[in-house]
CSV table of C-alpha atoms and ligand atoms in Angstrom, one decimal:
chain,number,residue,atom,x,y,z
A,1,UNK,CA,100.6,105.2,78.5
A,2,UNK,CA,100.9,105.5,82.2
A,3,UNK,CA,96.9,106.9,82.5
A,4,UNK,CA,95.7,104.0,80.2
A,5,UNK,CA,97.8,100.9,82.3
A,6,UNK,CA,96.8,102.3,85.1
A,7,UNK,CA,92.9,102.2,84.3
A,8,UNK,CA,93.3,97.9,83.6
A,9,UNK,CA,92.4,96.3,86.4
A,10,UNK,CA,95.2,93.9,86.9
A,11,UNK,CA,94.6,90.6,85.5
A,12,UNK,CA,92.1,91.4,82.9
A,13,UNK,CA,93.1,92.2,79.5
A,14,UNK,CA,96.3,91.8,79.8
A,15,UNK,CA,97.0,87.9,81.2
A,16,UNK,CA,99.5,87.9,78.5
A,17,UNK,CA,101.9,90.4,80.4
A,18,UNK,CA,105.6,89.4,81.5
A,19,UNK,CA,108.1,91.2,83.4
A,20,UNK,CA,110.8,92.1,81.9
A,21,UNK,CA,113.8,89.7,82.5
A,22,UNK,CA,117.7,91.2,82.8
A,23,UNK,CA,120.6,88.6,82.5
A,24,UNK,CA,122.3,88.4,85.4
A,25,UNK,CA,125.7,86.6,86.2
A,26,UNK,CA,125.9,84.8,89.4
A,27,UNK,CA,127.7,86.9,91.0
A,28,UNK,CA,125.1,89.9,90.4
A,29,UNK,CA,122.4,87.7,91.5
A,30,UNK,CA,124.0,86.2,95.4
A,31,UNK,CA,124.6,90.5,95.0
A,32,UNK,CA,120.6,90.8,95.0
A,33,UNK,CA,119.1,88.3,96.8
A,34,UNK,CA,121.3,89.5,100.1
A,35,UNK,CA,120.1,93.2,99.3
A,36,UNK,CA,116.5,92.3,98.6
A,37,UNK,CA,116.4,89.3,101.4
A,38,UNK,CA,116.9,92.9,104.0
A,39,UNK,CA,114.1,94.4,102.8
A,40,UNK,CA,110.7,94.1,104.1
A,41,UNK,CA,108.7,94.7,101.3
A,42,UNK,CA,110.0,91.5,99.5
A,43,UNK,CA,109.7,89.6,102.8
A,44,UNK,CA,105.8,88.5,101.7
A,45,UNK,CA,106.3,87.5,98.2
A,46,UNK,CA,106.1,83.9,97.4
A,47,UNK,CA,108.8,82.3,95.2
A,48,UNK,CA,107.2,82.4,92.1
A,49,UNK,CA,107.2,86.3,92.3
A,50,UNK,CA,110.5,86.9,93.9
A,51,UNK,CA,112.1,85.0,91.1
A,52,UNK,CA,110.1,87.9,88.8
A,53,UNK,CA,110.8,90.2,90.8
A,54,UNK,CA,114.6,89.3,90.7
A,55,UNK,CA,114.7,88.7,87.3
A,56,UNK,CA,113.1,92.2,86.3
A,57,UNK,CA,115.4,94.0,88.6
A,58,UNK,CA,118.3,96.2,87.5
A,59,UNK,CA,121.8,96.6,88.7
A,60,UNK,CA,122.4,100.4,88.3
A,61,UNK,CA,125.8,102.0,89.5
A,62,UNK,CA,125.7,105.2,91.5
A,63,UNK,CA,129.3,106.6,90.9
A,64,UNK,CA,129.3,109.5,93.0
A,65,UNK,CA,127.9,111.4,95.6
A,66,UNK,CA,125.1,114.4,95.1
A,67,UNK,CA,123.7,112.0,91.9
A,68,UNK,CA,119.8,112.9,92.1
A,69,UNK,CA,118.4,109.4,91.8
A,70,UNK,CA,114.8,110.8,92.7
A,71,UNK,CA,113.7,114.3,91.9
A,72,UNK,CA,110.5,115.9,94.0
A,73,UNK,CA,107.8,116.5,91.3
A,74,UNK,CA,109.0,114.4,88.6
A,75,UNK,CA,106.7,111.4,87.6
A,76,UNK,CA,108.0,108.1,88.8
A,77,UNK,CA,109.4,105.7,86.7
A,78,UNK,CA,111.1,103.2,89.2
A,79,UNK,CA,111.2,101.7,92.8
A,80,UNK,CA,114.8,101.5,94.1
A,81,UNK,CA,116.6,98.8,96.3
A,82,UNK,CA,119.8,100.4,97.9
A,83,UNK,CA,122.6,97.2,97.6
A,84,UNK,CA,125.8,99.7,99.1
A,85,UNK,CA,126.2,103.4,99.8
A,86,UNK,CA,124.2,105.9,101.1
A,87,UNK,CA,121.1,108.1,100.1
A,88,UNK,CA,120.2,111.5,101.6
A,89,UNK,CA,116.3,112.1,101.1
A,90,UNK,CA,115.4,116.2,101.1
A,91,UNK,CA,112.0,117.4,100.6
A,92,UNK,CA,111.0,121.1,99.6
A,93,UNK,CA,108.0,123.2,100.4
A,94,UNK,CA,107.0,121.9,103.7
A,95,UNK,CA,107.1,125.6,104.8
A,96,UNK,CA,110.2,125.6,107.5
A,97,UNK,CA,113.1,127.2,106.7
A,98,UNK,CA,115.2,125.6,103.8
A,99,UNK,CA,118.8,126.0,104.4
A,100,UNK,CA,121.6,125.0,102.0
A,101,UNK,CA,122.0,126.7,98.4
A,102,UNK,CA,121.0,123.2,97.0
A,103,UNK,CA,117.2,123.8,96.3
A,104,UNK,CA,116.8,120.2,97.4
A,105,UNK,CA,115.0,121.7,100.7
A,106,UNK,CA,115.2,119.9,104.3
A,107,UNK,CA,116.7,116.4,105.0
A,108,UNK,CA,114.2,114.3,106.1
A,109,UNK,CA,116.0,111.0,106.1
A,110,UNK,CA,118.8,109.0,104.7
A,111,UNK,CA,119.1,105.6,103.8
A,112,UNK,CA,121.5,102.7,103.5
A,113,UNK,CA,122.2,98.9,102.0
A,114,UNK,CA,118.9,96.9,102.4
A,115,UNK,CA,116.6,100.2,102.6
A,116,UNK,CA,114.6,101.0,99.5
A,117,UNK,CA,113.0,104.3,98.4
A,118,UNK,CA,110.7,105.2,95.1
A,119,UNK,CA,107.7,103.2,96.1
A,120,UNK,CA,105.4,106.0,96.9
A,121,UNK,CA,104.9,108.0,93.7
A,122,UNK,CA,104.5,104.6,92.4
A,123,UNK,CA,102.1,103.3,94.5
A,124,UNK,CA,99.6,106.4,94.5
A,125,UNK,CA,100.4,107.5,90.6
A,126,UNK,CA,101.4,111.0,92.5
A,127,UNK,CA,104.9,112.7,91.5
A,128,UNK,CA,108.0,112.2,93.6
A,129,UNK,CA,107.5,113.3,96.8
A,130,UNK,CA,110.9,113.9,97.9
A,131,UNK,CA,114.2,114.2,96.3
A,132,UNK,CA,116.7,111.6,96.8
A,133,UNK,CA,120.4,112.3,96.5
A,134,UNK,CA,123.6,109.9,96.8
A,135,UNK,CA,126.5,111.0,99.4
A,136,UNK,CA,128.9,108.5,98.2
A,137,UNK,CA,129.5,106.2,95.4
A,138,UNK,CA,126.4,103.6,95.4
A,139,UNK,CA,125.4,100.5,93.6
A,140,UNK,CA,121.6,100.3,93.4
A,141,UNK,CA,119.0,98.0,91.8
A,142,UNK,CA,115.4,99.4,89.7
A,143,UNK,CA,112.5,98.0,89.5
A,144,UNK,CA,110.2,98.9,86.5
A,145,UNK,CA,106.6,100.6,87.9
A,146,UNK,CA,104.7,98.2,86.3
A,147,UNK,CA,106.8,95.2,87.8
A,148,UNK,CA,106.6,96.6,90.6
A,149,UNK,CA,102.6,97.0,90.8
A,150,UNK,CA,101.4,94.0,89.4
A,151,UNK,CA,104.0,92.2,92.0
A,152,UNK,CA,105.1,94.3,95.0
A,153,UNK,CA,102.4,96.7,95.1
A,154,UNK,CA,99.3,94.6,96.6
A,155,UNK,CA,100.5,93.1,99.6
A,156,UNK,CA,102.2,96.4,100.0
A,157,UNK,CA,99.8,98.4,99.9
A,158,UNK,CA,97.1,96.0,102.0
A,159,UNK,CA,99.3,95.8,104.5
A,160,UNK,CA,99.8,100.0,104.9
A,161,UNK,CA,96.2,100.3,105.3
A,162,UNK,CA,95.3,97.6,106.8
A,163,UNK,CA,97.6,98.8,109.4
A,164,UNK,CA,97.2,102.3,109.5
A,165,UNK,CA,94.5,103.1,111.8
A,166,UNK,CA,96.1,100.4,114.2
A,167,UNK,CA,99.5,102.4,113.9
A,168,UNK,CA,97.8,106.0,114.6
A,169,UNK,CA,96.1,104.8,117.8
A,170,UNK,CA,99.5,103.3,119.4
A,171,UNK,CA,100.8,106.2,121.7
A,172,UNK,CA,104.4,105.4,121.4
A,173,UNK,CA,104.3,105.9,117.5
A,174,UNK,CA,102.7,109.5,117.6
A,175,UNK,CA,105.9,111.3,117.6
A,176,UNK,CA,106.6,109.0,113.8
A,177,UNK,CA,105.5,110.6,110.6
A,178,UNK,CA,102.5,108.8,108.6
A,179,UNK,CA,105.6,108.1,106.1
A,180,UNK,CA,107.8,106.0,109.1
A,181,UNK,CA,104.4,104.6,110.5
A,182,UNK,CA,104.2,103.0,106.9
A,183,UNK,CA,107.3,101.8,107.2
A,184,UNK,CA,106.5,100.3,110.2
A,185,UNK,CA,103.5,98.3,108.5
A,186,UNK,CA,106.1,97.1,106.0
A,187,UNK,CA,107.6,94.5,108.3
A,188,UNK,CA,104.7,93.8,111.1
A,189,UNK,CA,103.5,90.1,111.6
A,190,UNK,CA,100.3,89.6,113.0
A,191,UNK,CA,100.0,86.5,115.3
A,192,UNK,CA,96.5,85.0,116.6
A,193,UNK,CA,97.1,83.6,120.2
A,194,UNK,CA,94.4,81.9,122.3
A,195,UNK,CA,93.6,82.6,125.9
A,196,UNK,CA,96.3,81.6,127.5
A,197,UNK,CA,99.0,81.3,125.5
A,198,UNK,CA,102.5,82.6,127.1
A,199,UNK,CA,103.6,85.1,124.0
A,200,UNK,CA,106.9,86.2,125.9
A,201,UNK,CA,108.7,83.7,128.4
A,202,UNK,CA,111.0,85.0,131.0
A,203,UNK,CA,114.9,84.0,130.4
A,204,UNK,CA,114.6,83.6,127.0
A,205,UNK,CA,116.2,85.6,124.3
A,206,UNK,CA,114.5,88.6,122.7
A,207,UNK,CA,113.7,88.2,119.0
A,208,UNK,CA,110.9,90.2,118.7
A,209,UNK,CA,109.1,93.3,119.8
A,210,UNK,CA,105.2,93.5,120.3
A,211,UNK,CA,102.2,95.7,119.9
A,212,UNK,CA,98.6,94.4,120.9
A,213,UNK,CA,95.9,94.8,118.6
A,214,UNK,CA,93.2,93.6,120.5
A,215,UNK,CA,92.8,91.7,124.1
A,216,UNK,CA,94.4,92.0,126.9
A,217,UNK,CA,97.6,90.3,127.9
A,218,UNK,CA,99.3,90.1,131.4
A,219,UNK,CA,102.9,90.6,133.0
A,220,UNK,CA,104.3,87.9,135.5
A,221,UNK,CA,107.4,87.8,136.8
A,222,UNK,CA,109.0,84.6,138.7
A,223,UNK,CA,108.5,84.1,142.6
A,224,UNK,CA,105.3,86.3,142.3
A,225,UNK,CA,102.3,85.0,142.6
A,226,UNK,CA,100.3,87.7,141.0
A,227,UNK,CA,100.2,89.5,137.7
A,228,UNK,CA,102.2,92.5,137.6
A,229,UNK,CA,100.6,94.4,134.7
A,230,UNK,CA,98.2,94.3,131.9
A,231,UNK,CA,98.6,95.6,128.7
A,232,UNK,CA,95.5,96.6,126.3
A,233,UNK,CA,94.8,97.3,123.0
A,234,UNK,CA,97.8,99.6,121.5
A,235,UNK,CA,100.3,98.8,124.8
A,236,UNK,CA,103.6,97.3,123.8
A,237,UNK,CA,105.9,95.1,125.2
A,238,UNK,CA,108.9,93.0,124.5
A,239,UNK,CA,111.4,95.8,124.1
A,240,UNK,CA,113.8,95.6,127.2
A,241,UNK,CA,115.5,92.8,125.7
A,242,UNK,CA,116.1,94.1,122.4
A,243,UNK,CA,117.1,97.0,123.8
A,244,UNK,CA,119.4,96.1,126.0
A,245,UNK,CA,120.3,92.7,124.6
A,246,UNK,CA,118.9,91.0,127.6
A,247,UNK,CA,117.2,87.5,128.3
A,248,UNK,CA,113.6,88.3,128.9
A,249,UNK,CA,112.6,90.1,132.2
A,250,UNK,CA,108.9,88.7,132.8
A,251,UNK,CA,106.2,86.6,131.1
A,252,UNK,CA,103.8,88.2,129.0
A,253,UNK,CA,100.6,86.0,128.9
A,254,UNK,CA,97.2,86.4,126.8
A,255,UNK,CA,94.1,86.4,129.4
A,256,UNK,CA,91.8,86.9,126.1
A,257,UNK,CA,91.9,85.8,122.6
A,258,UNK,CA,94.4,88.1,121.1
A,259,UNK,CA,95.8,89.5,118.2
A,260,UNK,CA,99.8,90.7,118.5
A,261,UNK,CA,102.1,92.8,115.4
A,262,UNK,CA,104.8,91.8,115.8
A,263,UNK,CA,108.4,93.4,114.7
A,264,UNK,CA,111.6,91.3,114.5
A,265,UNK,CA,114.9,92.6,115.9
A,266,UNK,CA,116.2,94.0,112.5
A,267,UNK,CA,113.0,96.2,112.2
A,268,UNK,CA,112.8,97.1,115.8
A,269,UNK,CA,116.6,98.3,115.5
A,270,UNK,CA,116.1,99.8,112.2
A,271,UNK,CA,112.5,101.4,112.6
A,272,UNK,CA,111.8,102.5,116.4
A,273,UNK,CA,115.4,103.8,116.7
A,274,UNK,CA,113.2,107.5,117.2
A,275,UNK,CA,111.6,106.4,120.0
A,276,UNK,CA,113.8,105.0,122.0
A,277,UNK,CA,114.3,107.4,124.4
A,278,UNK,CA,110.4,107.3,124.7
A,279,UNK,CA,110.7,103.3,125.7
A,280,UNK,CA,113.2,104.0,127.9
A,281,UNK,CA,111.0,106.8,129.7
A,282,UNK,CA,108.3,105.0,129.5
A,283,UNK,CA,109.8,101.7,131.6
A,284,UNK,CA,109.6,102.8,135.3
A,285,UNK,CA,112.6,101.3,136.3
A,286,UNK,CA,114.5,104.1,134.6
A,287,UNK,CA,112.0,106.6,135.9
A,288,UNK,CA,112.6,105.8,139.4
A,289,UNK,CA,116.9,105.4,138.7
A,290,UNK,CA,117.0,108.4,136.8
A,291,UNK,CA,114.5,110.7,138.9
A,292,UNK,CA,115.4,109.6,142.0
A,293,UNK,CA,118.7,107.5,142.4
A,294,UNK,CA,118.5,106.5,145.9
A,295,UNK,CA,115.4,106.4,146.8
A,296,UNK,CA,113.3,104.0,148.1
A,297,UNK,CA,111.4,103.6,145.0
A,298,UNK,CA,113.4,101.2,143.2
A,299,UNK,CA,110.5,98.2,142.5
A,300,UNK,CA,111.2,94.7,143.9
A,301,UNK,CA,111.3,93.4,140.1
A,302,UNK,CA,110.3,94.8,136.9
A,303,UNK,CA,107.0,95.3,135.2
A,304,UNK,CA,107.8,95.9,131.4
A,305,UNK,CA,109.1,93.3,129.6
B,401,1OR,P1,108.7,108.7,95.9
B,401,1OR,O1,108.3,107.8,94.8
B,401,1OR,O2,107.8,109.8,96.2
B,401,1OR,C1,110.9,109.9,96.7
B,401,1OR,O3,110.2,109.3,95.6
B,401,1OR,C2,111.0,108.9,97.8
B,401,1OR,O4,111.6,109.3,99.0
B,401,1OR,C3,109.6,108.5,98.2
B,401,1OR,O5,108.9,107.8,97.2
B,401,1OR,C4,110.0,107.6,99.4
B,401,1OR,O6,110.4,106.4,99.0
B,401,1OR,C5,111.2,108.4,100.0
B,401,1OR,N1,108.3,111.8,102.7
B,401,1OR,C6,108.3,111.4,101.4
B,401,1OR,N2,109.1,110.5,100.8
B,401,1OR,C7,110.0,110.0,101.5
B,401,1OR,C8,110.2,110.4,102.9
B,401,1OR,C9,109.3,111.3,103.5
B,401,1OR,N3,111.2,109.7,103.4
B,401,1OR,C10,111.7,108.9,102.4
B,401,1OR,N4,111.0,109.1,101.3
B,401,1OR,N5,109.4,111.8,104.8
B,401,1OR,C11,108.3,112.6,105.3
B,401,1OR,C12,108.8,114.1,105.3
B,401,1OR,C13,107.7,115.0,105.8
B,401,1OR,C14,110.4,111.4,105.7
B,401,1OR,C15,109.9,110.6,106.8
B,401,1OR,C16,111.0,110.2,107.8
C-alpha cells in the first residue's frame, strides 16, 4: 500500500526492488532520450539510473485536447514527461474569482515538449495540487511513483531545499511563486571560484546566467581602470547577453572566495521569462534611455553584465 512503502526507508528491506522495465522500439527510445535530455530533473542522474529511469518509463498517447491527465485532489499515481503537445495547468480554491464553466478553476500555467508536471503530489505524498488538462493532441511518457522516488526523487528534492532559502532572499525572484522558485532549483549549478577568478569575460558569448551565493564579485569594463560595480550575496549578473544575444558587456571577477548558481541559456529563456521586464528595469542603461532619452545621462559604458 502507498502508507506502508512509504514508511521503508529506501534501501532497507527492500534491496531486492526493480523498476519496472517497458519494451521499447528504437524509435520510441531516440523519442525519450531527446524529451527527457530537456528536462532538468534528469539532468543529475548518473547513467546507471537514467537507463532505469528510461526503461521504466511509459509512452502514453494524449489524443485530444481537454483530456484531464492530472486531477486536483486525486492521489498521485505518476510523474509525467511532456514529449509533444501542450498542457494547460488550472488550480481551484485559491479564493479569486474562477471564471469558465469548467470547474477546473484559474490557469496558472501551461506546459510544453521537454516540461514535466506530476512530481509534487509525489514528492510530498499530498493529493494533486493542480489539475492538468491537454489543449491539443499530446504524446506523453509516466513514470511510476515509486520509480520515480527511489530514483528521481533525492536529488530532487535536496536540491529544492537546499536552494530554497537562497532563492527567497534573491530580490529579482520575489515576484515568482514558491512553485516557479522550485523550478528554478531544478536546473541551478553551483560553481566554487577562488579569489580572483574572472567568472564572466568581456566579448565572449553568453551561455549562462548567474546568481551569487556568497562573496562578493566585481564589474570591469575595458579601457577602465577601476571596477565599475560590485555584486553581493543574492545580486545577479550575466543576463544582458542572454537577453539580448550579445557578446559579453564587462568582466565580472571574484574579489572573495565565492559560490555562484548558475542557470544555462535554455533555463534562463524557459524559467526567468517573468521577470524580464524586471532585468531590463533593473539595468540602468535602459533606465536612463527610456526615462530620459536625450539626456546627458547616458553612462560612458555599461555596468551590468
Ligand atoms: P501534482 O502532483 O500536484 C499537478 O499534480 C501538477 O501540476 C503538480 O504536481 C505540478 O507538477 C503542476 N501549483 C501547483 N502545481 C503546479 C503549479 C502550481 N504549476 C504546475 N503545477 N502553480 C502555483 C499556483 C498557485 C503554478 C505556478 C506557476
Amino acid at each position: 500500500s502507498v502508507s506502508a512503502e512509504v514508511l521503508a526507508p529506501s534501501g532497507t528491506d527492500d534491496s531486492d526492488w526493480k523498476p519496472p522495465t517497458y519494451p521499447k522500439t528504437q524509435e520510441q527510445l531516440g523519442r525519450l532520450r531527446a524529451a527527457v535530455s530537456r528536462n532538468f530533473l534528469f539532468s543529475h542522474l548518473d547513467d546507471d539510473q537514467t537507463e532505469q529511469v528510461l526503461g521504466a518509463l511509459q509512452e502514453r498517447k494524449i489524443p485530444s485536447k481537454d483530456i484531464k491527465v492530472i486531477a486536483q485532489g486525486d492521489v498521485g499515481d505518476y510523474f509525467y514527461v511532456v514529449e509533444t503537445g501542450s498542457f494547460d495547468i488550472y488550480v481551484s480554491g485559491t479564493g479569486k474569482i474562477e471564471p469558465g464553466v469548467n470547474g477546473m478553476g484559474n490557469k496558472v500555467a501551461s506546459c510544453g515538449p521537454g516540461t514535466s508536471f506530476g512530481e509534487l503530489a509525489l514528492m510530498y505524498n499530498a493529493p494533486r495540487a493542480a489539475t492538468v488538462n491537454s489543449t491539443e493532441p499530446s504524446v506523453i511518457w509516466q513514470l511510476d511513483r515509486i520509480t520515480f522516488r527511489r530514483i528521481l526523487m533525492d536529488s530532487a528534492f535536496q536540491r529544492r531545499r537546499m536552494y530554497e532559502s537562497f532563492l527567497d532572499s534573491v530580490p529579482l525572484l520575489n515576484t515568482l511563486t514558491a512553485y516557479e522558485r522550485s523550478k528554478i532549483a531544478d536546473a541551478l549549478e553551483t560553481q566554487k571560484m577562488p579569489a580572483g577568478s574572472t567568472i564572466i569575460r568581456e566579448g565572449d558569448v553568453g551561455d549562462h546566467f548567474y546568481m551569487l551565493e556568497s562573496g562578493t564579485a566585481a564589474v570591469y569594463k575595458s579601457g577602465v581602470e577601476q571596477s565599475i560595480k560590485s555584486y553581493n550575496k543574492g545580486d545577479y549578473f550575466g543576463e544582458l547577453a542572454l537577453l539580448d544575444d550579445k557578446p559579453r558587456a564587462a568582466s565580472v571577477v571574484a574579489e572573495t572566495d565565492i559560490k555562484v548558481a548558475m542557470l544555462g541559456k535554455n533555463g534562463f529563456q524557459r524559467l526567468l521569462g517573468p521577470v524580464e521586464s524586471i532585468m531590463r528595469r533593473d539595468d540602468p542603461r535602459q533606465r536612463a534611455g527610456s526615462a530620459q532619452p536625450s539626456s546627458s545621462s547616458a553612462r560612458p559604458f555599461s555596468d551590468s553584465v
